[in-house]
Protein backbone atom coordinates (compact mmCIF):
# COMPACT_ATOMS: atom_id res chain seq x y z
CA UNK A 1 0.00 0.00 0.00
CA UNK A 2 1.57 3.28 -1.07
CA UNK A 3 1.58 6.03 1.51
CA UNK A 4 -1.21 8.58 1.09
CA UNK A 5 -1.92 11.28 3.67
CA UNK A 6 -5.67 10.68 3.29
CA UNK A 7 -5.25 7.05 4.34
CA UNK A 8 -2.87 7.71 7.18
CA UNK A 9 -4.58 10.63 8.89
CA UNK A 10 -7.68 8.65 9.99
CA UNK A 11 -5.38 6.11 11.66
CA UNK A 12 -3.38 8.81 13.45
CA UNK A 13 -6.57 10.53 14.54
CA UNK A 14 -7.96 7.47 16.32
CA UNK A 15 -4.89 6.29 18.27
CA UNK A 16 -5.81 8.27 21.42
CA UNK A 17 -9.26 6.68 21.37
CA UNK A 18 -7.77 3.21 20.84
CA UNK A 19 -5.55 3.67 23.91
CA UNK A 20 -8.47 4.96 25.98
CA UNK A 21 -10.56 1.95 24.93
CA UNK A 22 -7.73 -0.40 25.88
CA UNK A 23 -6.65 1.15 29.17
CA UNK A 24 -9.18 3.47 30.84
CA UNK A 25 -10.32 2.14 34.22
CA UNK A 26 -8.39 -1.11 33.90
CA UNK A 27 -7.05 -2.58 37.14
CA UNK A 28 -3.74 -0.87 37.85
CA UNK A 29 -1.54 -3.92 37.48
CA UNK A 30 -2.41 -4.13 33.78
CA UNK A 31 -1.41 -0.51 33.30
CA UNK A 32 1.94 -0.97 35.02
CA UNK A 33 2.68 -4.50 33.81
CA UNK A 34 5.91 -4.99 31.85
CA UNK A 35 7.67 -7.83 30.05
CA UNK A 36 10.47 -7.80 32.63
CA UNK A 37 13.26 -5.48 33.77
CA UNK A 38 14.09 -2.74 31.28
CA UNK A 39 10.84 -3.18 29.30
CA UNK A 40 7.95 -0.77 29.06
CA UNK A 41 4.49 -0.84 30.62
CA UNK A 42 1.35 0.49 28.89
CA UNK A 43 1.80 3.57 31.12
CA UNK A 44 5.36 4.04 29.83
CA UNK A 45 4.22 3.57 26.23
CA UNK A 46 1.62 6.34 26.46
CA UNK A 47 4.34 8.61 27.87
CA UNK A 48 6.63 7.69 24.96
CA UNK A 49 3.88 8.60 22.48
CA UNK A 50 3.43 11.96 24.22
CA UNK A 51 7.13 12.70 23.87
CA UNK A 52 6.90 11.89 20.17
CA UNK A 53 4.10 14.42 19.76
CA UNK A 54 6.18 17.06 21.54
CA UNK A 55 9.54 16.55 19.87
CA UNK A 56 9.38 14.19 16.90
CA UNK A 57 6.53 13.96 14.41
CA UNK A 58 5.33 17.43 13.51
CA UNK A 59 8.51 19.14 14.73
CA UNK A 60 10.50 17.02 12.24
CA UNK A 61 8.01 17.81 9.45
CA UNK A 62 8.70 21.49 10.15
CA UNK A 63 12.42 20.77 10.40
CA UNK A 64 12.43 19.23 6.91
CA UNK A 65 10.52 22.21 5.51
CA UNK A 66 12.96 24.64 7.14
CA UNK A 67 16.32 22.89 6.78
CA UNK A 68 16.03 20.09 4.22
CA UNK A 69 19.15 17.96 4.55
CA UNK A 70 21.34 20.85 5.76
CA UNK A 71 20.74 20.21 9.47
CA UNK A 72 20.15 16.75 10.97
CA UNK A 73 17.06 16.23 13.15
CA UNK A 74 17.77 16.68 16.85
CA UNK A 75 18.00 13.12 18.26
CA UNK A 76 14.79 11.71 19.77
CA UNK A 77 14.98 10.54 23.39
CA UNK A 78 13.12 7.20 23.37
CA UNK A 79 13.09 6.99 27.14
CA UNK A 80 12.24 10.56 28.11
CA UNK A 81 8.95 9.36 29.57
CA UNK A 82 10.68 7.74 32.53
CA UNK A 83 11.25 11.22 33.93
CA UNK A 84 8.47 13.13 32.18
CA UNK A 85 5.59 10.88 33.23
CA UNK A 86 6.67 10.84 36.88
CA UNK A 87 3.85 11.81 39.21
CA UNK A 88 1.19 11.76 36.48
CA UNK A 89 -1.82 9.43 36.34
CA UNK A 90 -2.79 7.36 33.32
CA UNK A 91 -5.92 9.49 32.68
CA UNK A 92 -3.70 12.59 32.70
CA UNK A 93 -1.37 10.98 30.19
CA UNK A 94 -4.23 9.85 27.94
CA UNK A 95 -5.73 13.35 28.01
CA UNK A 96 -2.35 14.93 27.24
CA UNK A 97 -1.74 12.55 24.36
CA UNK A 98 -5.21 13.17 22.89
CA UNK A 99 -4.83 16.95 23.10
CA UNK A 100 -1.32 16.93 21.61
CA UNK A 101 -2.35 14.60 18.79
CA UNK A 102 -5.30 16.85 17.90
CA UNK A 103 -3.07 19.94 17.91
CA UNK A 104 -0.42 18.23 15.81
CA UNK A 105 -2.90 17.07 13.20
CA UNK A 106 -4.13 20.66 12.97
CA UNK A 107 -0.55 21.94 12.61
CA UNK A 108 0.05 19.35 9.90
CA UNK A 109 -3.16 20.28 8.04
CA UNK A 110 -2.18 23.94 8.15
CA UNK A 111 1.05 23.10 6.30
CA UNK A 112 -1.02 21.82 3.34
CA UNK A 113 1.64 19.33 2.23
CA UNK A 114 1.20 18.41 -1.42
CA UNK A 115 2.66 15.40 -3.26
CA UNK A 116 5.84 17.32 -4.02
CA UNK A 117 6.31 18.09 -0.32
CA UNK A 118 6.19 14.35 0.41
CA UNK A 119 9.35 13.95 -1.68
CA UNK A 120 11.31 16.52 0.32
CA UNK A 121 14.34 15.14 2.09
CA UNK A 122 15.60 15.46 5.65
CA UNK A 123 18.65 14.19 7.49
CA UNK A 124 18.17 11.64 10.27
CA UNK A 125 21.06 11.60 12.79
CA UNK A 126 21.47 7.80 12.44
CA UNK A 127 19.56 6.73 9.32
CA UNK A 128 20.88 9.43 6.98
CA UNK A 129 18.71 10.81 4.18
CA UNK A 130 14.98 10.19 4.61
CA UNK A 131 11.93 11.61 2.87
CA UNK A 132 8.92 13.44 4.26
CA UNK A 133 6.79 10.51 3.01
CA UNK A 134 8.90 8.00 4.93
CA UNK A 135 8.76 10.14 8.06
CA UNK A 136 4.96 10.45 7.86
CA UNK A 137 4.47 6.74 7.10
CA UNK A 138 6.64 6.01 10.13
CA UNK A 139 4.41 8.16 12.34
CA UNK A 140 1.46 5.87 11.54
CA UNK A 141 3.45 2.63 11.72
CA UNK A 142 4.95 3.78 15.04
CA UNK A 143 1.47 4.33 16.53
CA UNK A 144 0.37 0.86 15.43
CA UNK A 145 3.61 -0.69 16.70
CA UNK A 146 3.07 0.74 20.16
CA UNK A 147 -0.61 -0.25 20.29
CA UNK A 148 0.68 -3.72 19.39
CA UNK A 149 3.22 -3.45 22.21
CA UNK A 150 0.49 -2.53 24.73
CA UNK A 151 -1.56 -5.62 23.88
CA UNK A 152 1.56 -7.82 23.79
CA UNK A 153 2.62 -6.68 27.27
CA UNK A 154 -0.89 -7.35 28.53
CA UNK A 155 -1.24 -10.74 26.82
CA UNK A 156 2.10 -11.91 28.23
CA UNK A 157 0.85 -11.46 31.77
CA UNK A 158 -1.11 -14.67 31.11
CA UNK A 159 1.69 -16.62 29.47
CA UNK A 160 1.66 -19.15 32.33
CA UNK A 161 -2.08 -18.97 33.06
CA UNK A 162 -3.12 -20.15 29.60
CA UNK A 163 -1.36 -23.50 30.14
CA UNK A 164 -1.10 -25.62 26.97
CA UNK A 165 -2.89 -23.00 24.83
CA UNK A 166 0.39 -21.08 24.79
CA UNK A 167 1.34 -23.19 21.77
CA UNK A 168 -1.49 -21.49 19.84
CA UNK A 169 -0.67 -17.94 20.98
CA UNK A 170 2.74 -16.91 19.59
CA UNK A 171 2.27 -13.33 20.88
CA UNK A 172 2.82 -14.73 24.39
CA UNK A 173 6.38 -15.71 23.47
CA UNK A 174 8.07 -19.14 23.38
CA UNK A 175 7.38 -21.49 26.30
CA UNK B 1 0.24 -12.39 36.98
CA UNK B 2 -2.07 -15.12 38.27
CA UNK B 3 -5.41 -15.36 36.52
CA UNK B 4 -8.26 -13.70 38.39
CA UNK B 5 -11.73 -13.27 36.89
CA UNK B 6 -11.93 -9.73 38.29
CA UNK B 7 -8.82 -8.74 36.34
CA UNK B 8 -9.78 -10.46 33.13
CA UNK B 9 -13.41 -9.38 32.79
CA UNK B 10 -12.64 -5.67 32.28
CA UNK B 11 -10.31 -6.58 29.42
CA UNK B 12 -12.89 -8.85 27.79
CA UNK B 13 -15.58 -6.21 28.21
CA UNK B 14 -13.65 -3.54 26.27
CA UNK B 15 -12.43 -5.52 23.25
CA UNK B 16 -15.47 -4.56 21.11
CA UNK B 17 -14.80 -0.91 21.87
CA UNK B 18 -11.10 -1.31 21.06
CA UNK B 19 -11.96 -2.76 17.65
CA UNK B 20 -14.49 0.00 16.99
CA UNK B 21 -11.87 2.61 17.89
CA UNK B 22 -9.35 0.97 15.57
CA UNK B 23 -11.57 0.27 12.57
CA UNK B 24 -14.81 2.27 12.39
CA UNK B 25 -14.94 4.52 9.33
CA UNK B 26 -11.39 3.69 8.24
CA UNK B 27 -10.76 3.69 4.49
CA UNK B 28 -11.79 0.26 3.20
CA UNK B 29 -8.35 -0.89 2.10
CA UNK B 30 -7.20 -0.89 5.75
CA UNK B 31 -10.14 -3.05 6.72
CA UNK B 32 -9.50 -5.59 3.98
CA UNK B 33 -5.69 -5.45 4.02
CA UNK B 34 -3.87 -8.73 4.68
CA UNK B 35 -0.27 -9.87 5.11
CA UNK B 36 -0.48 -11.83 1.85
CA UNK B 37 -2.31 -14.87 0.47
CA UNK B 38 -3.87 -17.07 3.15
CA UNK B 39 -3.57 -14.43 5.88
CA UNK B 40 -6.39 -12.58 7.61
CA UNK B 41 -7.62 -9.01 7.23
CA UNK B 42 -9.02 -6.94 10.13
CA UNK B 43 -12.46 -7.79 8.67
CA UNK B 44 -11.65 -11.52 8.85
CA UNK B 45 -10.34 -11.18 12.40
CA UNK B 46 -13.57 -9.59 13.67
CA UNK B 47 -15.48 -12.48 12.05
CA UNK B 48 -13.18 -14.98 13.78
CA UNK B 49 -13.86 -13.32 17.15
CA UNK B 50 -17.62 -13.55 16.48
CA UNK B 51 -17.34 -17.27 15.81
CA UNK B 52 -15.45 -17.68 19.10
CA UNK B 53 -18.31 -15.99 20.96
CA UNK B 54 -20.83 -18.30 19.30
CA UNK B 55 -19.04 -21.64 19.64
CA UNK B 56 -15.96 -21.46 21.86
CA UNK B 57 -15.63 -19.34 24.98
CA UNK B 58 -18.82 -19.54 27.03
CA UNK B 59 -20.04 -22.72 25.30
CA UNK B 60 -16.85 -24.46 26.46
CA UNK B 61 -17.27 -23.09 30.00
CA UNK B 62 -20.72 -24.71 30.01
CA UNK B 63 -19.27 -27.85 28.44
CA UNK B 64 -16.75 -28.19 31.27
CA UNK B 65 -19.48 -27.71 33.87
CA UNK B 66 -21.68 -30.32 32.19
CA UNK B 67 -19.18 -32.94 31.03
CA UNK B 68 -15.87 -32.40 32.81
CA UNK B 69 -13.28 -34.52 31.02
CA UNK B 70 -15.81 -37.16 29.90
CA UNK B 71 -16.54 -35.54 26.53
CA UNK B 72 -13.97 -33.56 24.52
CA UNK B 73 -14.89 -30.04 23.37
CA UNK B 74 -16.30 -29.95 19.84
CA UNK B 75 -13.43 -28.73 17.64
CA UNK B 76 -13.33 -24.99 16.94
CA UNK B 77 -13.36 -23.93 13.28
CA UNK B 78 -10.72 -21.19 13.08
CA UNK B 79 -11.75 -20.20 9.58
CA UNK B 80 -15.53 -20.30 9.80
CA UNK B 81 -15.65 -16.55 9.21
CA UNK B 82 -14.69 -16.93 5.57
CA UNK B 83 -18.21 -18.22 4.91
CA UNK B 84 -20.07 -16.69 7.85
CA UNK B 85 -18.98 -13.07 7.27
CA UNK B 86 -19.84 -13.21 3.56
CA UNK B 87 -22.12 -10.34 2.56
CA UNK B 88 -21.82 -8.54 5.89
CA UNK B 89 -20.33 -5.08 6.42
CA UNK B 90 -17.70 -4.24 9.01
CA UNK B 91 -20.18 -2.18 11.10
CA UNK B 92 -22.53 -5.18 11.11
CA UNK B 93 -19.70 -7.42 12.30
CA UNK B 94 -18.62 -4.96 15.00
CA UNK B 95 -22.20 -4.67 16.25
CA UNK B 96 -22.65 -8.44 16.25
CA UNK B 97 -19.40 -8.93 18.14
CA UNK B 98 -20.29 -6.28 20.73
CA UNK B 99 -23.75 -7.76 21.32
CA UNK B 100 -22.47 -11.35 21.57
CA UNK B 101 -19.67 -10.34 23.93
CA UNK B 102 -22.13 -8.54 26.24
CA UNK B 103 -24.47 -11.55 26.25
CA UNK B 104 -21.63 -13.96 26.92
CA UNK B 105 -20.28 -11.92 29.83
CA UNK B 106 -23.81 -11.98 31.30
CA UNK B 107 -24.03 -15.75 30.80
CA UNK B 108 -20.65 -16.13 32.48
CA UNK B 109 -21.65 -13.91 35.42
CA UNK B 110 -24.85 -15.94 35.88
CA UNK B 111 -22.73 -19.08 36.35
CA UNK B 112 -21.09 -17.48 39.42
CA UNK B 113 -17.86 -19.42 39.02
CA UNK B 114 -15.95 -19.59 42.29
CA UNK B 115 -12.26 -20.43 42.81
CA UNK B 116 -13.05 -24.14 42.95
CA UNK B 117 -14.82 -23.92 39.57
CA UNK B 118 -11.63 -22.46 38.06
CA UNK B 119 -9.87 -25.75 38.90
CA UNK B 120 -12.42 -27.88 37.04
CA UNK B 121 -11.01 -29.81 34.12
CA UNK B 122 -12.13 -30.22 30.54
CA UNK B 123 -10.85 -32.20 27.58
CA UNK B 124 -9.50 -30.31 24.57
CA UNK B 125 -9.59 -32.36 21.36
CA UNK B 126 -5.90 -31.61 20.62
CA UNK B 127 -4.36 -30.28 23.84
CA UNK B 128 -5.82 -32.87 26.22
CA UNK B 129 -6.69 -31.99 29.80
CA UNK B 130 -7.11 -28.26 30.44
CA UNK B 131 -8.56 -26.32 33.34
CA UNK B 132 -11.38 -23.79 33.43
CA UNK B 133 -8.80 -21.20 34.58
CA UNK B 134 -6.59 -21.90 31.54
CA UNK B 135 -9.59 -21.69 29.23
CA UNK B 136 -10.69 -18.35 30.68
CA UNK B 137 -7.16 -16.91 30.64
CA UNK B 138 -6.93 -17.97 27.01
CA UNK B 139 -10.14 -16.06 26.19
CA UNK B 140 -8.45 -12.83 27.31
CA UNK B 141 -5.07 -13.60 25.76
CA UNK B 142 -6.83 -14.56 22.51
CA UNK B 143 -8.61 -11.17 22.36
CA UNK B 144 -5.33 -9.34 22.90
CA UNK B 145 -3.55 -11.52 20.34
CA UNK B 146 -6.09 -10.66 17.68
CA UNK B 147 -6.06 -6.95 18.48
CA UNK B 148 -2.30 -7.25 18.08
CA UNK B 149 -2.85 -9.00 14.75
CA UNK B 150 -5.13 -6.18 13.52
CA UNK B 151 -2.48 -3.54 14.21
CA UNK B 152 0.30 -5.73 12.79
CA UNK B 153 -1.61 -6.26 9.53
CA UNK B 154 -2.22 -2.52 9.33
CA UNK B 155 1.37 -1.55 10.19
CA UNK B 156 2.76 -3.91 7.57
CA UNK B 157 0.94 -2.05 4.82
CA UNK B 158 3.65 0.59 5.29
CA UNK B 159 6.63 -1.77 5.45
CA UNK B 160 8.03 -0.27 2.25
CA UNK B 161 6.76 3.28 2.79
CA UNK B 162 8.71 3.79 6.02
CA UNK B 163 12.02 3.36 4.19
CA UNK B 164 15.03 3.02 6.50
CA UNK B 165 12.89 3.34 9.65
CA UNK B 166 11.90 -0.28 9.11
CA UNK B 167 15.01 -1.22 11.08
CA UNK B 168 13.41 0.41 14.16
CA UNK B 169 9.98 -1.19 13.69
CA UNK B 170 10.24 -4.98 14.14
CA UNK B 171 6.45 -5.35 13.94
CA UNK B 172 6.75 -4.61 10.21
CA UNK B 173 8.77 -7.80 9.69
CA UNK B 174 12.33 -8.31 8.45
CA UNK B 175 13.41 -6.24 5.43
PDB file of C-alpha atoms in Angstrom, chain B residues 8-174:
ATOM      1  CA  UNK B   8      -9.777 -10.461  33.132  1.00  0.00           C
ATOM      2  CA  UNK B   9     -13.412  -9.384  32.790  1.00  0.00           C
ATOM      3  CA  UNK B  10     -12.641  -5.665  32.283  1.00  0.00           C
ATOM      4  CA  UNK B  11     -10.305  -6.583  29.421  1.00  0.00           C
ATOM      5  CA  UNK B  12     -12.893  -8.852  27.786  1.00  0.00           C
ATOM      6  CA  UNK B  13     -15.576  -6.205  28.214  1.00  0.00           C
ATOM      7  CA  UNK B  14     -13.646  -3.545  26.273  1.00  0.00           C
ATOM      8  CA  UNK B  15     -12.434  -5.522  23.251  1.00  0.00           C
ATOM      9  CA  UNK B  16     -15.469  -4.559  21.107  1.00  0.00           C
ATOM     10  CA  UNK B  17     -14.798  -0.906  21.869  1.00  0.00           C
ATOM     11  CA  UNK B  18     -11.095  -1.312  21.060  1.00  0.00           C
ATOM     12  CA  UNK B  19     -11.960  -2.761  17.651  1.00  0.00           C
ATOM     13  CA  UNK B  20     -14.486  -0.001  16.986  1.00  0.00           C
ATOM     14  CA  UNK B  21     -11.873   2.613  17.895  1.00  0.00           C
ATOM     15  CA  UNK B  22      -9.352   0.975  15.566  1.00  0.00           C
ATOM     16  CA  UNK B  23     -11.571   0.273  12.572  1.00  0.00           C
ATOM     17  CA  UNK B  24     -14.812   2.269  12.390  1.00  0.00           C
ATOM     18  CA  UNK B  25     -14.936   4.521   9.326  1.00  0.00           C
ATOM     19  CA  UNK B  26     -11.388   3.691   8.237  1.00  0.00           C
ATOM     20  CA  UNK B  27     -10.755   3.685   4.489  1.00  0.00           C
ATOM     21  CA  UNK B  28     -11.789   0.256   3.204  1.00  0.00           C
ATOM     22  CA  UNK B  29      -8.353  -0.890   2.105  1.00  0.00           C
ATOM     23  CA  UNK B  30      -7.195  -0.886   5.745  1.00  0.00           C
ATOM     24  CA  UNK B  31     -10.141  -3.047   6.724  1.00  0.00           C
ATOM     25  CA  UNK B  32      -9.497  -5.589   3.977  1.00  0.00           C
ATOM     26  CA  UNK B  33      -5.693  -5.446   4.018  1.00  0.00           C
ATOM     27  CA  UNK B  34      -3.869  -8.727   4.681  1.00  0.00           C
ATOM     28  CA  UNK B  35      -0.266  -9.870   5.112  1.00  0.00           C
ATOM     29  CA  UNK B  36      -0.476 -11.833   1.849  1.00  0.00           C
ATOM     30  CA  UNK B  37      -2.311 -14.870   0.468  1.00  0.00           C
ATOM     31  CA  UNK B  38      -3.873 -17.072   3.153  1.00  0.00           C
ATOM     32  CA  UNK B  39      -3.573 -14.428   5.878  1.00  0.00           C
ATOM     33  CA  UNK B  40      -6.390 -12.578   7.608  1.00  0.00           C
ATOM     34  CA  UNK B  41      -7.621  -9.014   7.232  1.00  0.00           C
ATOM     35  CA  UNK B  42      -9.020  -6.943  10.128  1.00  0.00           C
ATOM     36  CA  UNK B  43     -12.460  -7.788   8.668  1.00  0.00           C
ATOM     37  CA  UNK B  44     -11.652 -11.516   8.847  1.00  0.00           C
ATOM     38  CA  UNK B  45     -10.337 -11.177  12.402  1.00  0.00           C
ATOM     39  CA  UNK B  46     -13.568  -9.594  13.675  1.00  0.00           C
ATOM     40  CA  UNK B  47     -15.481 -12.480  12.052  1.00  0.00           C
ATOM     41  CA  UNK B  48     -13.179 -14.980  13.777  1.00  0.00           C
ATOM     42  CA  UNK B  49     -13.859 -13.323  17.151  1.00  0.00           C
ATOM     43  CA  UNK B  50     -17.621 -13.549  16.484  1.00  0.00           C
ATOM     44  CA  UNK B  51     -17.338 -17.269  15.807  1.00  0.00           C
ATOM     45  CA  UNK B  52     -15.453 -17.675  19.097  1.00  0.00           C
ATOM     46  CA  UNK B  53     -18.312 -15.992  20.957  1.00  0.00           C
ATOM     47  CA  UNK B  54     -20.825 -18.297  19.301  1.00  0.00           C
ATOM     48  CA  UNK B  55     -19.040 -21.635  19.639  1.00  0.00           C
ATOM     49  CA  UNK B  56     -15.964 -21.455  21.859  1.00  0.00           C
ATOM     50  CA  UNK B  57     -15.634 -19.338  24.983  1.00  0.00           C
ATOM     51  CA  UNK B  58     -18.816 -19.541  27.030  1.00  0.00           C
ATOM     52  CA  UNK B  59     -20.042 -22.717  25.304  1.00  0.00           C
ATOM     53  CA  UNK B  60     -16.846 -24.457  26.460  1.00  0.00           C
ATOM     54  CA  UNK B  61     -17.274 -23.095  29.998  1.00  0.00           C
ATOM     55  CA  UNK B  62     -20.718 -24.708  30.010  1.00  0.00           C
ATOM     56  CA  UNK B  63     -19.271 -27.846  28.436  1.00  0.00           C
ATOM     57  CA  UNK B  64     -16.746 -28.194  31.266  1.00  0.00           C
ATOM     58  CA  UNK B  65     -19.479 -27.711  33.873  1.00  0.00           C
ATOM     59  CA  UNK B  66     -21.677 -30.320  32.193  1.00  0.00           C
ATOM     60  CA  UNK B  67     -19.180 -32.942  31.032  1.00  0.00           C
ATOM     61  CA  UNK B  68     -15.866 -32.402  32.809  1.00  0.00           C
ATOM     62  CA  UNK B  69     -13.276 -34.522  31.018  1.00  0.00           C
ATOM     63  CA  UNK B  70     -15.810 -37.164  29.897  1.00  0.00           C
ATOM     64  CA  UNK B  71     -16.540 -35.539  26.527  1.00  0.00           C
ATOM     65  CA  UNK B  72     -13.973 -33.558  24.524  1.00  0.00           C
ATOM     66  CA  UNK B  73     -14.889 -30.043  23.372  1.00  0.00           C
ATOM     67  CA  UNK B  74     -16.304 -29.949  19.842  1.00  0.00           C
ATOM     68  CA  UNK B  75     -13.428 -28.728  17.636  1.00  0.00           C
ATOM     69  CA  UNK B  76     -13.332 -24.990  16.937  1.00  0.00           C
ATOM     70  CA  UNK B  77     -13.365 -23.932  13.277  1.00  0.00           C
ATOM     71  CA  UNK B  78     -10.715 -21.188  13.079  1.00  0.00           C
ATOM     72  CA  UNK B  79     -11.748 -20.198   9.575  1.00  0.00           C
ATOM     73  CA  UNK B  80     -15.533 -20.299   9.805  1.00  0.00           C
ATOM     74  CA  UNK B  81     -15.648 -16.549   9.211  1.00  0.00           C
ATOM     75  CA  UNK B  82     -14.693 -16.931   5.567  1.00  0.00           C
ATOM     76  CA  UNK B  83     -18.211 -18.216   4.910  1.00  0.00           C
ATOM     77  CA  UNK B  84     -20.071 -16.687   7.854  1.00  0.00           C
ATOM     78  CA  UNK B  85     -18.983 -13.074   7.270  1.00  0.00           C
ATOM     79  CA  UNK B  86     -19.842 -13.205   3.564  1.00  0.00           C
ATOM     80  CA  UNK B  87     -22.122 -10.344   2.558  1.00  0.00           C
ATOM     81  CA  UNK B  88     -21.824  -8.539   5.890  1.00  0.00           C
ATOM     82  CA  UNK B  89     -20.333  -5.077   6.417  1.00  0.00           C
ATOM     83  CA  UNK B  90     -17.695  -4.235   9.007  1.00  0.00           C
ATOM     84  CA  UNK B  91     -20.180  -2.175  11.096  1.00  0.00           C
ATOM     85  CA  UNK B  92     -22.526  -5.182  11.111  1.00  0.00           C
ATOM     86  CA  UNK B  93     -19.704  -7.420  12.302  1.00  0.00           C
ATOM     87  CA  UNK B  94     -18.616  -4.961  14.995  1.00  0.00           C
ATOM     88  CA  UNK B  95     -22.203  -4.666  16.250  1.00  0.00           C
ATOM     89  CA  UNK B  96     -22.646  -8.438  16.248  1.00  0.00           C
ATOM     90  CA  UNK B  97     -19.397  -8.933  18.140  1.00  0.00           C
ATOM     91  CA  UNK B  98     -20.294  -6.283  20.734  1.00  0.00           C
ATOM     92  CA  UNK B  99     -23.754  -7.757  21.322  1.00  0.00           C
ATOM     93  CA  UNK B 100     -22.467 -11.346  21.573  1.00  0.00           C
ATOM     94  CA  UNK B 101     -19.666 -10.344  23.934  1.00  0.00           C
ATOM     95  CA  UNK B 102     -22.128  -8.543  26.236  1.00  0.00           C
ATOM     96  CA  UNK B 103     -24.468 -11.548  26.250  1.00  0.00           C
ATOM     97  CA  UNK B 104     -21.634 -13.956  26.921  1.00  0.00           C
ATOM     98  CA  UNK B 105     -20.285 -11.923  29.829  1.00  0.00           C
ATOM     99  CA  UNK B 106     -23.807 -11.981  31.301  1.00  0.00           C
ATOM    100  CA  UNK B 107     -24.033 -15.746  30.803  1.00  0.00           C
ATOM    101  CA  UNK B 108     -20.654 -16.131  32.476  1.00  0.00           C
ATOM    102  CA  UNK B 109     -21.650 -13.914  35.416  1.00  0.00           C
ATOM    103  CA  UNK B 110     -24.849 -15.940  35.879  1.00  0.00           C
ATOM    104  CA  UNK B 111     -22.733 -19.082  36.347  1.00  0.00           C
ATOM    105  CA  UNK B 112     -21.093 -17.485  39.425  1.00  0.00           C
ATOM    106  CA  UNK B 113     -17.859 -19.418  39.020  1.00  0.00           C
ATOM    107  CA  UNK B 114     -15.952 -19.590  42.291  1.00  0.00           C
ATOM    108  CA  UNK B 115     -12.265 -20.426  42.809  1.00  0.00           C
ATOM    109  CA  UNK B 116     -13.053 -24.138  42.951  1.00  0.00           C
ATOM    110  CA  UNK B 117     -14.816 -23.920  39.571  1.00  0.00           C
ATOM    111  CA  UNK B 118     -11.634 -22.464  38.060  1.00  0.00           C
ATOM    112  CA  UNK B 119      -9.872 -25.748  38.895  1.00  0.00           C
ATOM    113  CA  UNK B 120     -12.423 -27.879  37.042  1.00  0.00           C
ATOM    114  CA  UNK B 121     -11.005 -29.815  34.125  1.00  0.00           C
ATOM    115  CA  UNK B 122     -12.134 -30.215  30.539  1.00  0.00           C
ATOM    116  CA  UNK B 123     -10.850 -32.203  27.581  1.00  0.00           C
ATOM    117  CA  UNK B 124      -9.503 -30.306  24.573  1.00  0.00           C
ATOM    118  CA  UNK B 125      -9.591 -32.357  21.357  1.00  0.00           C
ATOM    119  CA  UNK B 126      -5.898 -31.613  20.624  1.00  0.00           C
ATOM    120  CA  UNK B 127      -4.363 -30.280  23.838  1.00  0.00           C
ATOM    121  CA  UNK B 128      -5.817 -32.875  26.216  1.00  0.00           C
ATOM    122  CA  UNK B 129      -6.692 -31.988  29.804  1.00  0.00           C
ATOM    123  CA  UNK B 130      -7.114 -28.264  30.437  1.00  0.00           C
ATOM    124  CA  UNK B 131      -8.557 -26.316  33.337  1.00  0.00           C
ATOM    125  CA  UNK B 132     -11.378 -23.786  33.435  1.00  0.00           C
ATOM    126  CA  UNK B 133      -8.795 -21.204  34.580  1.00  0.00           C
ATOM    127  CA  UNK B 134      -6.587 -21.899  31.543  1.00  0.00           C
ATOM    128  CA  UNK B 135      -9.595 -21.694  29.228  1.00  0.00           C
ATOM    129  CA  UNK B 136     -10.694 -18.348  30.679  1.00  0.00           C
ATOM    130  CA  UNK B 137      -7.156 -16.906  30.642  1.00  0.00           C
ATOM    131  CA  UNK B 138      -6.932 -17.968  27.005  1.00  0.00           C
ATOM    132  CA  UNK B 139     -10.139 -16.063  26.189  1.00  0.00           C
ATOM    133  CA  UNK B 140      -8.454 -12.830  27.315  1.00  0.00           C
ATOM    134  CA  UNK B 141      -5.071 -13.596  25.763  1.00  0.00           C
ATOM    135  CA  UNK B 142      -6.826 -14.559  22.509  1.00  0.00           C
ATOM    136  CA  UNK B 143      -8.608 -11.173  22.364  1.00  0.00           C
ATOM    137  CA  UNK B 144      -5.325  -9.344  22.904  1.00  0.00           C
ATOM    138  CA  UNK B 145      -3.550 -11.525  20.344  1.00  0.00           C
ATOM    139  CA  UNK B 146      -6.085 -10.657  17.679  1.00  0.00           C
ATOM    140  CA  UNK B 147      -6.063  -6.946  18.483  1.00  0.00           C
ATOM    141  CA  UNK B 148      -2.296  -7.253  18.076  1.00  0.00           C
ATOM    142  CA  UNK B 149      -2.847  -9.004  14.752  1.00  0.00           C
ATOM    143  CA  UNK B 150      -5.126  -6.185  13.516  1.00  0.00           C
ATOM    144  CA  UNK B 151      -2.481  -3.542  14.212  1.00  0.00           C
ATOM    145  CA  UNK B 152       0.301  -5.731  12.790  1.00  0.00           C
ATOM    146  CA  UNK B 153      -1.612  -6.258   9.534  1.00  0.00           C
ATOM    147  CA  UNK B 154      -2.216  -2.515   9.326  1.00  0.00           C
ATOM    148  CA  UNK B 155       1.369  -1.547  10.191  1.00  0.00           C
ATOM    149  CA  UNK B 156       2.765  -3.915   7.573  1.00  0.00           C
ATOM    150  CA  UNK B 157       0.941  -2.046   4.816  1.00  0.00           C
ATOM    151  CA  UNK B 158       3.653   0.587   5.294  1.00  0.00           C
ATOM    152  CA  UNK B 159       6.627  -1.769   5.454  1.00  0.00           C
ATOM    153  CA  UNK B 160       8.030  -0.272   2.255  1.00  0.00           C
ATOM    154  CA  UNK B 161       6.762   3.275   2.787  1.00  0.00           C
ATOM    155  CA  UNK B 162       8.707   3.787   6.023  1.00  0.00           C
ATOM    156  CA  UNK B 163      12.023   3.355   4.188  1.00  0.00           C
ATOM    157  CA  UNK B 164      15.034   3.019   6.503  1.00  0.00           C
ATOM    158  CA  UNK B 165      12.887   3.342   9.652  1.00  0.00           C
ATOM    159  CA  UNK B 166      11.901  -0.281   9.111  1.00  0.00           C
ATOM    160  CA  UNK B 167      15.010  -1.217  11.081  1.00  0.00           C
ATOM    161  CA  UNK B 168      13.410   0.408  14.157  1.00  0.00           C
ATOM    162  CA  UNK B 169       9.978  -1.190  13.691  1.00  0.00           C
ATOM    163  CA  UNK B 170      10.245  -4.978  14.139  1.00  0.00           C
ATOM    164  CA  UNK B 171       6.447  -5.354  13.941  1.00  0.00           C
ATOM    165  CA  UNK B 172       6.754  -4.613  10.211  1.00  0.00           C
ATOM    166  CA  UNK B 173       8.767  -7.799   9.694  1.00  0.00           C
ATOM    167  CA  UNK B 174      12.328  -8.306   8.449  1.00  0.00           C
TER     168      UNK B 174
END
